[in-house]
Amino acid sequence: MSRVCSVEECGRKHFGLGFCYGHYRRFKLYGAPEAGQRAWRGKPIEWLKQHIDHQSDDCLPWPFGQRDAGYGACTLDGQPMRASRAMCILAHGGAPKDKPEAAHSCGNRICVNPRHLRWSTPAENTSDKWQHGTMLLGEQVNNAKLTEGDVREIRRLSGRLTQKALAERFGVSQPAIHSVVSGKTWRHV
């Protein structure tokens, strides 16, 4: 008799640690066999709608796929967006013009508890990120072209080479070099 995956209703052939290959891989990547799973079309929004009236004060983790710096991802009315934003729309209505960002009071990126979400200004949301210690800095930013080592080298060479020469050397724009040298960006280095 061949063994099958221990995840309820899976039924696929056992691969390792009691899981099929797919659940084994998710377990190794995310620490849970059903984390980061692909969702059938419409399933994520259906799940959010089922949890609009969530009453617990605990975080409500997004059970589907993540991207964009660890935030849950879904599509609402044909628009791809973060799951927390979709929950904020469903639970609290559309974003007011003066408060366009969905902000977490808990600081947990994968949380979609409607009690932890509110509309905020970009400045309020940034302040929350600093308070929670979740502000992405430097190399943590997905599209960062420089490393902390590059920044130290740019600052060391500043004054010896022109900003234009530094920009060419590091493959960024001259204004980016100016921001690094002046401390406008990469202040934490």
mmCIF file of C-alpha atoms in Angstrom:
data_model
loop_
_atom_site.group_PDB
_atom_site.id
_atom_site.type_symbol
_atom_site.label_atom_id
_atom_site.label_comp_id
_atom_site.label_asym_id
_atom_site.label_seq_id
_atom_site.Cartn_x
_atom_site.Cartn_y
_atom_site.Cartn_z
ATOM 1 C CA MET A 1 0.000 0.000 0.000
ATOM 2 C CA SER A 2 1.485 3.356 -1.010
ATOM 3 C CA ARG A 3 1.416 6.235 1.441
ATOM 4 C CA VAL A 4 -0.417 9.468 0.666
ATOM 5 C CA CYS A 5 -0.006 13.058 1.768
ATOM 6 C CA SER A 6 -1.144 13.727 5.336
ATOM 7 C CA VAL A 7 -2.807 17.029 4.380
ATOM 8 C CA GLU A 8 -6.556 16.549 4.551
ATOM 9 C CA GLU A 9 -8.227 15.994 1.150
ATOM 10 C CA CYS A 10 -4.897 16.059 -0.739
ATOM 11 C CA GLY A 11 -4.592 12.379 -1.644
ATOM 12 C CA ARG A 12 -1.359 12.774 -3.637
ATOM 13 C CA LYS A 13 1.544 10.354 -3.294
ATOM 14 C CA HIS A 14 3.773 10.735 -0.236
ATOM 15 C CA PHE A 15 7.150 12.416 -0.861
ATOM 16 C CA GLY A 16 8.643 13.230 2.548
ATOM 17 C CA LEU A 17 7.814 14.207 6.145
ATOM 18 C CA GLY A 18 4.293 12.875 5.569
ATOM 19 C CA PHE A 19 3.595 15.273 2.680
ATOM 20 C CA CYS A 20 3.328 15.103 -1.104
ATOM 21 C CA TYR A 21 6.012 17.015 -3.016
ATOM 22 C CA GLY A 22 3.970 20.268 -3.195
ATOM 23 C CA HIS A 23 3.103 20.337 0.507
ATOM 24 C CA TYR A 24 6.646 19.218 1.429
ATOM 25 C CA ARG A 25 8.065 22.146 -0.590
ATOM 26 C CA ARG A 26 5.690 24.654 1.070
ATOM 27 C CA PHE A 27 6.575 23.228 4.488
ATOM 28 C CA LYS A 28 10.296 23.715 3.785
ATOM 29 C CA LEU A 29 9.817 27.226 2.341
ATOM 30 C CA TYR A 30 7.185 28.649 4.692
ATOM 31 C CA GLY A 31 7.123 26.348 7.733
ATOM 32 C CA ALA A 32 3.589 25.119 7.033
ATOM 33 C CA PRO A 33 2.375 22.669 4.354
ATOM 34 C CA GLU A 34 -0.499 24.874 3.224
ATOM 35 C CA ALA A 35 1.213 28.285 3.398
ATOM 36 C CA GLY A 36 1.824 30.273 0.243
ATOM 37 C CA GLN A 37 -0.601 28.140 -1.713
ATOM 38 C CA ARG A 38 -1.955 29.132 -5.086
ATOM 39 C CA ALA A 39 -5.586 30.046 -4.939
ATOM 40 C CA TRP A 40 -8.303 29.217 -7.398
ATOM 41 C CA ARG A 41 -9.756 32.243 -9.140
ATOM 42 C CA GLY A 42 -12.059 34.146 -6.773
ATOM 43 C CA LYS A 43 -11.137 32.075 -3.712
ATOM 44 C CA PRO A 44 -9.045 34.799 -1.985
ATOM 45 C CA ILE A 45 -11.797 37.426 -2.225
ATOM 46 C CA GLU A 46 -14.373 34.880 -1.106
ATOM 47 C CA TRP A 47 -12.144 34.148 1.916
ATOM 48 C CA LEU A 48 -11.811 37.882 2.711
ATOM 49 C CA LYS A 49 -15.596 38.350 2.518
ATOM 50 C CA GLN A 50 -16.060 35.438 4.936
ATOM 51 C CA HIS A 51 -13.764 37.212 7.422
ATOM 52 C CA ILE A 52 -15.088 40.801 7.182
ATOM 53 C CA ASP A 53 -16.733 40.413 10.594
ATOM 54 C CA HIS A 54 -13.691 38.753 12.231
ATOM 55 C CA GLN A 55 -14.053 39.447 15.959
ATOM 56 C CA SER A 56 -10.706 38.387 17.404
ATOM 57 C CA ASP A 57 -8.041 40.923 18.365
ATOM 58 C CA ASP A 58 -5.368 38.472 17.179
ATOM 59 C CA CYS A 59 -3.798 38.884 13.764
ATOM 60 C CA LEU A 60 -5.624 37.124 10.935
ATOM 61 C CA PRO A 61 -2.863 35.808 8.636
ATOM 62 C CA TRP A 62 -3.434 35.773 4.879
ATOM 63 C CA PRO A 63 -3.503 32.070 3.886
ATOM 64 C CA PHE A 64 -2.755 32.533 0.178
ATOM 65 C CA GLY A 65 0.198 33.713 -1.881
ATOM 66 C CA GLN A 66 2.459 36.582 -0.949
ATOM 67 C CA ARG A 67 4.623 38.958 -2.928
ATOM 68 C CA ASP A 68 5.629 42.572 -2.777
ATOM 69 C CA ALA A 69 7.828 42.528 0.349
ATOM 70 C CA GLY A 70 5.821 39.804 2.107
ATOM 71 C CA TYR A 71 2.356 41.320 1.770
ATOM 72 C CA GLY A 72 -0.540 39.096 0.767
ATOM 73 C CA ALA A 73 -1.634 39.525 -2.838
ATOM 74 C CA CYS A 74 -5.029 39.233 -4.517
ATOM 75 C CA THR A 75 -7.253 40.737 -7.201
ATOM 76 C CA LEU A 76 -10.393 42.728 -6.374
ATOM 77 C CA ASP A 77 -12.700 43.843 -9.187
ATOM 78 C CA GLY A 78 -9.979 43.065 -11.736
ATOM 79 C CA GLN A 79 -7.363 45.167 -9.908
ATOM 80 C CA PRO A 80 -4.306 43.407 -8.459
ATOM 81 C CA MET A 81 -3.568 44.712 -4.958
ATOM 82 C CA ARG A 82 -2.343 43.832 -1.523
ATOM 83 C CA ALA A 83 -4.723 41.623 0.438
ATOM 84 C CA SER A 84 -4.737 44.113 3.336
ATOM 85 C CA ARG A 85 -5.939 46.868 0.979
ATOM 86 C CA ALA A 86 -8.665 44.593 -0.412
ATOM 87 C CA MET A 87 -9.845 43.784 3.135
ATOM 88 C CA CYS A 88 -9.808 47.485 4.039
ATOM 89 C CA ILE A 89 -12.018 48.226 1.003
ATOM 90 C CA LEU A 90 -14.409 45.382 1.796
ATOM 91 C CA ALA A 91 -14.629 46.124 5.531
ATOM 92 C CA HIS A 92 -14.370 49.930 5.644
ATOM 93 C CA GLY A 93 -15.392 51.080 2.158
ATOM 94 C CA GLY A 94 -13.221 52.771 -0.450
ATOM 95 C CA ALA A 95 -10.233 54.891 0.493
ATOM 96 C CA PRO A 96 -10.999 58.553 1.236
ATOM 97 C CA LYS A 97 -9.041 61.021 -0.932
ATOM 98 C CA ASP A 98 -7.129 62.386 2.063
ATOM 99 C CA LYS A 99 -6.256 58.890 3.408
ATOM 100 C CA PRO A 100 -5.379 56.660 0.440
ATOM 101 C CA GLU A 101 -3.266 53.989 2.170
ATOM 102 C CA ALA A 102 -4.342 50.876 4.071
ATOM 103 C CA ALA A 103 -2.332 50.822 7.306
ATOM 104 C CA HIS A 104 -1.814 48.058 9.880
ATOM 105 C CA SER A 105 -2.083 48.865 13.583
ATOM 106 C CA CYS A 106 -0.306 45.567 14.331
ATOM 107 C CA GLY A 107 2.683 45.968 11.994
ATOM 108 C CA ASN A 108 2.173 42.449 10.600
ATOM 109 C CA ARG A 109 2.336 42.518 6.773
ATOM 110 C CA ILE A 110 0.339 39.329 6.268
ATOM 111 C CA CYS A 111 -2.417 40.304 8.701
ATOM 112 C CA VAL A 112 -5.814 41.027 7.154
ATOM 113 C CA ASN A 113 -7.809 41.403 10.385
ATOM 114 C CA PRO A 114 -10.242 44.242 9.582
ATOM 115 C CA ARG A 115 -9.882 45.440 13.185
ATOM 116 C CA HIS A 116 -6.152 46.002 12.556
ATOM 117 C CA LEU A 117 -6.652 47.894 9.277
ATOM 118 C CA ARG A 118 -7.574 51.517 8.678
ATOM 119 C CA TRP A 119 -7.216 54.186 6.014
ATOM 120 C CA SER A 120 -4.291 56.526 6.617
ATOM 121 C CA THR A 121 -2.195 59.217 5.001
ATOM 122 C CA PRO A 122 1.182 58.205 3.550
ATOM 123 C CA ALA A 123 2.895 60.063 6.423
ATOM 124 C CA GLU A 124 0.831 58.203 9.061
ATOM 125 C CA ASN A 125 1.551 54.874 7.377
ATOM 126 C CA THR A 126 5.285 55.623 7.223
ATOM 127 C CA SER A 127 5.236 56.606 10.898
ATOM 128 C CA ASP A 128 3.533 53.290 11.721
ATOM 129 C CA LYS A 129 6.213 51.374 9.802
ATOM 130 C CA TRP A 130 8.979 53.116 11.763
ATOM 131 C CA GLN A 131 7.178 52.386 15.059
ATOM 132 C CA HIS A 132 6.656 48.711 14.187
ATOM 133 C CA GLY A 133 10.181 48.285 12.836
ATOM 134 C CA THR A 134 8.829 47.153 9.452
ATOM 135 C CA MET A 135 10.165 50.032 7.357
ATOM 136 C CA LEU A 136 12.125 48.606 4.432
ATOM 137 C CA LEU A 137 15.550 50.196 4.153
ATOM 138 C CA GLY A 138 18.430 49.989 1.716
ATOM 139 C CA GLU A 139 18.991 46.528 0.285
ATOM 140 C CA GLN A 140 15.623 45.327 1.652
ATOM 141 C CA VAL A 141 13.873 47.452 -0.976
ATOM 142 C CA ASN A 142 13.096 45.273 -4.008
ATOM 143 C CA ASN A 143 14.468 47.665 -6.630
ATOM 144 C CA ALA A 144 17.562 48.867 -4.729
ATOM 145 C CA LYS A 145 20.512 49.160 -7.085
ATOM 146 C CA LEU A 146 23.096 49.933 -4.432
ATOM 147 C CA THR A 147 24.352 47.876 -1.517
ATOM 148 C CA GLU A 148 25.477 49.185 1.870
ATOM 149 C CA GLY A 149 29.045 48.582 0.729
ATOM 150 C CA ASP A 150 28.419 50.691 -2.389
ATOM 151 C CA VAL A 151 27.032 53.511 -0.231
ATOM 152 C CA ARG A 152 30.095 53.494 2.035
ATOM 153 C CA GLU A 153 32.358 53.525 -1.028
ATOM 154 C CA ILE A 154 30.394 56.386 -2.648
ATOM 155 C CA ARG A 155 30.690 58.463 0.520
ATOM 156 C CA ARG A 156 34.404 57.649 0.788
ATOM 157 C CA LEU A 157 35.015 58.684 -2.829
ATOM 158 C CA SER A 158 32.817 61.778 -2.646
ATOM 159 C CA GLY A 159 34.999 64.818 -3.154
ATOM 160 C CA ARG A 160 37.634 62.798 -4.994
ATOM 161 C CA LEU A 161 35.371 61.961 -7.939
ATOM 162 C CA THR A 162 32.517 63.954 -9.429
ATOM 163 C CA GLN A 163 28.979 62.801 -8.751
ATOM 164 C CA LYS A 164 28.629 62.124 -12.481
ATOM 165 C CA ALA A 165 31.681 59.820 -12.397
ATOM 166 C CA LEU A 166 30.343 58.051 -9.302
ATOM 167 C CA ALA A 167 26.956 57.617 -11.001
ATOM 168 C CA GLU A 168 28.587 55.990 -14.039
ATOM 169 C CA ARG A 169 30.765 53.794 -11.845
ATOM 170 C CA PHE A 170 27.843 52.491 -9.749
ATOM 171 C CA GLY A 171 25.219 52.392 -12.528
ATOM 172 C CA VAL A 172 22.809 54.913 -11.009
ATOM 173 C CA SER A 173 21.791 58.493 -11.775
ATOM 174 C CA GLN A 174 23.678 61.574 -10.594
ATOM 175 C CA PRO A 175 20.683 62.660 -8.440
ATOM 176 C CA ALA A 176 20.825 59.236 -6.730
ATOM 177 C CA ILE A 177 24.493 59.840 -5.892
ATOM 178 C CA HIS A 178 23.641 63.324 -4.586
ATOM 179 C CA SER A 179 20.947 61.835 -2.326
ATOM 180 C CA VAL A 180 23.414 59.272 -0.934
ATOM 181 C CA VAL A 181 26.180 61.836 -0.348
ATOM 182 C CA SER A 182 23.849 64.400 1.236
ATOM 183 C CA GLY A 183 22.280 61.771 3.514
ATOM 184 C CA LYS A 184 18.805 62.179 2.037
ATOM 185 C CA THR A 185 18.797 58.423 1.345
ATOM 186 C CA TRP A 186 20.621 55.541 3.052
ATOM 187 C CA ARG A 187 20.719 57.482 6.357
ATOM 188 C CA HIS A 188 20.894 54.214 8.269
ATOM 189 C CA VAL A 189 24.358 53.457 6.805
#
